[in-house]
Short mmCIF file of C-alpha atoms and ligand atoms in Angstrom, two decimals:
data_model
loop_
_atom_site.label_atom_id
_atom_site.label_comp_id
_atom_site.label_asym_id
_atom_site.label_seq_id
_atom_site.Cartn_x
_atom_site.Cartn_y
_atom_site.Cartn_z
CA UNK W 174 2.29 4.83 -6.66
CA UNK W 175 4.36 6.48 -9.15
CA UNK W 176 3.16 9.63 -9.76
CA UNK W 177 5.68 10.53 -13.40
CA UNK W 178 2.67 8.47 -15.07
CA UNK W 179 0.23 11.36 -16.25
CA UNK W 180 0.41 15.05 -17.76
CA UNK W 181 -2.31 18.01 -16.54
CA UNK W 182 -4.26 19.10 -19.28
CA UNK W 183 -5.65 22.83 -18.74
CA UNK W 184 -9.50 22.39 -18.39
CA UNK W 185 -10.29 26.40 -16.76
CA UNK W 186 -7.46 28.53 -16.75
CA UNK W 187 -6.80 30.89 -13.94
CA UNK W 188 -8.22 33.41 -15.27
CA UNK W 189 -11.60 31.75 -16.00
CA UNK W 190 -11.74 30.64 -12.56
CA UNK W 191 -11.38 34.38 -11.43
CA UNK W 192 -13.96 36.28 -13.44
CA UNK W 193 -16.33 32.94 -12.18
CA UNK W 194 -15.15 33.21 -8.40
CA UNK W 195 -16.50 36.95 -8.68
CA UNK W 196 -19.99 36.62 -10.15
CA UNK W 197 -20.26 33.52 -7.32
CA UNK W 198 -19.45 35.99 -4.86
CA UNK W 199 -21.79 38.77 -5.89
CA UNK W 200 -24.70 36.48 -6.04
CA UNK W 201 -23.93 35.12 -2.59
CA UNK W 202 -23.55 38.45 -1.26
CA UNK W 203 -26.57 39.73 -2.71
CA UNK W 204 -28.44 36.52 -1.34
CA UNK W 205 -26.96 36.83 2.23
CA UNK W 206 -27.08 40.63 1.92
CA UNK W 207 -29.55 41.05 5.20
CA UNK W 208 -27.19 38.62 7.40
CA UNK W 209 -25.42 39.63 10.31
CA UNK W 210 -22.93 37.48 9.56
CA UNK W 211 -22.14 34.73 7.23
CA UNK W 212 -20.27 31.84 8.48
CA UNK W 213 -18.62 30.14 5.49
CA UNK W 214 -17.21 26.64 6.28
CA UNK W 215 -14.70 25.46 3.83
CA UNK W 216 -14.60 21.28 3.18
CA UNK W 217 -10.85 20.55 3.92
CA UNK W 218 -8.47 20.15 2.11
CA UNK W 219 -9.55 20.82 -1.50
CA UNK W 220 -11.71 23.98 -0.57
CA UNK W 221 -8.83 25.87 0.40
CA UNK W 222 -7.90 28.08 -2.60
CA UNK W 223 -11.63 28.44 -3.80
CA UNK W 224 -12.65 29.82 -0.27
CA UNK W 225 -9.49 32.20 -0.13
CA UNK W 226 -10.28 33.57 -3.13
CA UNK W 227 -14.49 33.44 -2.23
CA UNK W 228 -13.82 35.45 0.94
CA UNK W 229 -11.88 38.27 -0.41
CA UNK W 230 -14.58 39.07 -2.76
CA UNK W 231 -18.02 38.49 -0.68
CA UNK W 232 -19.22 41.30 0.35
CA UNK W 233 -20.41 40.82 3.89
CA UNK W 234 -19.31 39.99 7.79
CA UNK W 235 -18.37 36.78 7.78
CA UNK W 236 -16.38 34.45 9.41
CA UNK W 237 -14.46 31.38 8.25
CA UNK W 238 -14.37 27.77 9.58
CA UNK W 239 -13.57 24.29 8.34
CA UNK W 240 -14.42 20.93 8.80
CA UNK W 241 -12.57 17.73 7.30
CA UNK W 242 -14.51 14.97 5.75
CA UNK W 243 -12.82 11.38 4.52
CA UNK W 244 -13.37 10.74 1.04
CA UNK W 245 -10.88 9.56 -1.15
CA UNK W 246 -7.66 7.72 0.24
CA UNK W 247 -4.72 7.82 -2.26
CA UNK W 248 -6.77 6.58 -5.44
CA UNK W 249 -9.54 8.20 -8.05
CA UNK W 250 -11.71 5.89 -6.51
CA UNK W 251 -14.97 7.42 -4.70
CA UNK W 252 -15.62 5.92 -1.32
CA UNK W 253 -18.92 5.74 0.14
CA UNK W 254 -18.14 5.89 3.48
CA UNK W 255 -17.84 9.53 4.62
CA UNK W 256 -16.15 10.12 7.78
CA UNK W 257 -15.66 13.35 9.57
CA UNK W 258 -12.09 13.67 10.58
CA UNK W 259 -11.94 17.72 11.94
CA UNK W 260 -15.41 19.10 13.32
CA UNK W 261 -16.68 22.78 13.44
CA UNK W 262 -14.81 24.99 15.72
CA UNK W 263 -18.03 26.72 16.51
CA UNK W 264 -21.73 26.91 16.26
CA UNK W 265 -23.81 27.47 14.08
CA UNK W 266 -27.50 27.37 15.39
CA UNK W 267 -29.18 29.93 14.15
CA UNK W 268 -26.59 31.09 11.73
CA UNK W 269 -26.67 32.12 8.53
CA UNK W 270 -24.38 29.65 6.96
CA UNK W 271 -22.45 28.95 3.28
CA UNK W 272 -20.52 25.79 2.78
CA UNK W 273 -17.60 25.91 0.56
CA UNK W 274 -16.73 22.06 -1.47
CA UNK W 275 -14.19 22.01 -4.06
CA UNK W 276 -15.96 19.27 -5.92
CA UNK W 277 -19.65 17.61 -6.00
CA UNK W 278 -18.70 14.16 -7.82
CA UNK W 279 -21.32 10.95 -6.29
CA UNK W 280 -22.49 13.50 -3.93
CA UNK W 281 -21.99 11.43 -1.12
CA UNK W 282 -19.47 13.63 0.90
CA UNK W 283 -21.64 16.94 0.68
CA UNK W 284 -25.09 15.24 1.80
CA UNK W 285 -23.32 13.61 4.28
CA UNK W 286 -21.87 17.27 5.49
CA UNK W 287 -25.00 18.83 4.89
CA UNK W 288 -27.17 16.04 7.06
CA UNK W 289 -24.61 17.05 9.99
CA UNK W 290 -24.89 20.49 9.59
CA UNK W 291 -28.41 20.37 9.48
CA UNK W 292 -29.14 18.71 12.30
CA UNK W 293 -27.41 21.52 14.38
CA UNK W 294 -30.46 23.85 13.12
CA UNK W 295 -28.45 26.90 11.14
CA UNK W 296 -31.20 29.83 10.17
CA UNK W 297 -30.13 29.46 6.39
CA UNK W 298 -27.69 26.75 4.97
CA UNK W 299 -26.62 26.95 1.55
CA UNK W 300 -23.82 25.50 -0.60
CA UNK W 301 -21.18 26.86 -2.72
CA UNK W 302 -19.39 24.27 -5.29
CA UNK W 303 -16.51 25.20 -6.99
CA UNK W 304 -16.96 22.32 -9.80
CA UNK W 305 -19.83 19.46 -10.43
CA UNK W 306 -19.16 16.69 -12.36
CA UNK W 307 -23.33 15.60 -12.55
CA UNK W 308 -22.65 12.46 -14.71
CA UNK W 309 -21.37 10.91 -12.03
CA UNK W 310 -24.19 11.67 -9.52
CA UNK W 311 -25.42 8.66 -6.80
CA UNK W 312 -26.99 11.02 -4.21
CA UNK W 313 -29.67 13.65 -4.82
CA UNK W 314 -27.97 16.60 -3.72
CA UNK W 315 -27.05 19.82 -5.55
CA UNK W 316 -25.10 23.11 -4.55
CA UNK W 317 -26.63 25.90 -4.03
CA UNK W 318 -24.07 28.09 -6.56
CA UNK W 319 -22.20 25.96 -8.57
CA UNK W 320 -18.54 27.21 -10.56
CA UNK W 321 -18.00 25.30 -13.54
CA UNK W 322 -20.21 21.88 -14.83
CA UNK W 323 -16.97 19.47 -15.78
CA UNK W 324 -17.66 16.26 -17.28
CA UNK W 325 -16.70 13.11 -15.89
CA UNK W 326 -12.32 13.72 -15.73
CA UNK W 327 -9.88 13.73 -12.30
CA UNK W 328 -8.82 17.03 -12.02
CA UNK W 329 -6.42 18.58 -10.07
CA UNK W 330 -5.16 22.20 -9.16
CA UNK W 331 -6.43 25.14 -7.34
CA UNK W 332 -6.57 23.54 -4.06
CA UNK W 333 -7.61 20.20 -5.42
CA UNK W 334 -5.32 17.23 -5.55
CA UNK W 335 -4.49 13.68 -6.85
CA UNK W 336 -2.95 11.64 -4.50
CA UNK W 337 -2.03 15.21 -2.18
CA UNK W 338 0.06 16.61 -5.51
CA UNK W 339 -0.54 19.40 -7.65
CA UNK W 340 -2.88 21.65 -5.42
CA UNK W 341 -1.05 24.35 -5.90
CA UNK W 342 -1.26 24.86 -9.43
CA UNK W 343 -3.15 28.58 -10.24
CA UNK W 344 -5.45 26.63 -12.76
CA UNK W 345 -7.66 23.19 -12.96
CA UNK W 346 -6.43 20.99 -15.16
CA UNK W 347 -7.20 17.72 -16.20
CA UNK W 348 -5.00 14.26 -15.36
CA UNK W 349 -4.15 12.37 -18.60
CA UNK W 350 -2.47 9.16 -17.29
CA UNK W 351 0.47 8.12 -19.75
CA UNK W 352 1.36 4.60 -18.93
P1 IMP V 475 -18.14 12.75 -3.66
O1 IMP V 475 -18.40 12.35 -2.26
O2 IMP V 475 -18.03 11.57 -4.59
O3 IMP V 475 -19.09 13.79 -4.21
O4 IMP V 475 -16.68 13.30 -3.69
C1 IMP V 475 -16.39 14.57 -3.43
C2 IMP V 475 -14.92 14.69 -3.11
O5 IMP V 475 -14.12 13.80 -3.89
C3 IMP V 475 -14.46 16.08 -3.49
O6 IMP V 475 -14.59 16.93 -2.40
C4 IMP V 475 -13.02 15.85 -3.86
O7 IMP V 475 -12.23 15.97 -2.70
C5 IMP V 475 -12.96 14.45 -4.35
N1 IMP V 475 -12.94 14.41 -5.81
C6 IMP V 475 -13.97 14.17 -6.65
N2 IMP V 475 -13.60 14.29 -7.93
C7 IMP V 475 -12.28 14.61 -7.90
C8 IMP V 475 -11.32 14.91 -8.93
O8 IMP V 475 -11.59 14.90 -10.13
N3 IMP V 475 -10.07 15.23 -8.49
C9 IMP V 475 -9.73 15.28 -7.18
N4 IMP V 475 -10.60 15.03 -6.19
C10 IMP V 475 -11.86 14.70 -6.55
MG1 MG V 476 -13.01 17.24 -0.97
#
């Protein structure tokens, strides 16, 4: 695909994101403030910024780990089938646990993560989501903590991609296709 097709509109600028990214982590940390230790999975790839910047301002033991769900393939389209690709390193049975998504579109990927996780019998198990888009909703499940309420546009930026571009911009901006 030829990617010279759209421009990135700013939707939350970096600064936005930041102030939000610290009220998220207070509230966690006052939630999980009786925990041993938290164990905050990020949702590869598009997690990656949001739980960098998370971490660094929770309050708390924790420890990190990731685990790699299929979703989209090169297009906007949402697939249904969710795959995991990269399990858990390690285990969280009886574990307080927080799991990190970059976006909650259909839903489909995080209840499909969550089911998983569930079944392994954590001692708490909530849900961090750095954006929701609720319009476009097909499965009943909501985050726990939820960043910013978008409406129904592909965005891209701050760990989040189209077609594996742009994550590294510092802000979330939206794609306006050109041509
Ligand atoms: P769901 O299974 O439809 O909820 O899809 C969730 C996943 O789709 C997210 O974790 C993202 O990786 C991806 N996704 C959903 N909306 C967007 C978007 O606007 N831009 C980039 N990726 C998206
Ligand atoms: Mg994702």
């Amino acid at each position: 695909m030829d990617h010279s097709n759209y421009q990135i509109e700013t939707l939350i600028s970096a600064k936005t994101i930041a102030a939000r990214v610290e009220d998220l982590a207070s509230e966690i940390s006052a939630h999980f403030a009786d925990t041993d230790k938290l164990i905050v999975v990020g949702l590869l790839r598009g997690s990656f910024v949001f739980i960098a910047d998370l971490v660094r301002e929770l309050d708390l033991p924790v420890e990190v780990d990731f685990i790699e769900a299929s979703s989209y393939g090169n297009s906007t389209e949402s697939s249904r089938e969710v795959r995991i690709l990269k399990d858990l390193r390690g285990e969280i049975e009886g574990r307080d646990v927080l799991v990190v998504e970059d976006i909650v579109d259909t839903g489909f990927t995080l209840s499909h993560v969550l089911a998983i996780l569930k079944t392994r019998n954590p001692k708490r198990l909530a849900v961090c989501a750095l954006l929701d888009k609720p319009s476009r909703r097909e499965v009943d499940v909501r985050a726990t903590w939820t960043g910013f309420e978008i409406p129904d546009e592909f965005v891209v930026g701050y760990g989040i991609d189209y077609a594996q571009r742009n994550r590294n911009l510092s802000y979330i901006g939206a794609v306006r296709f050109t041509a």
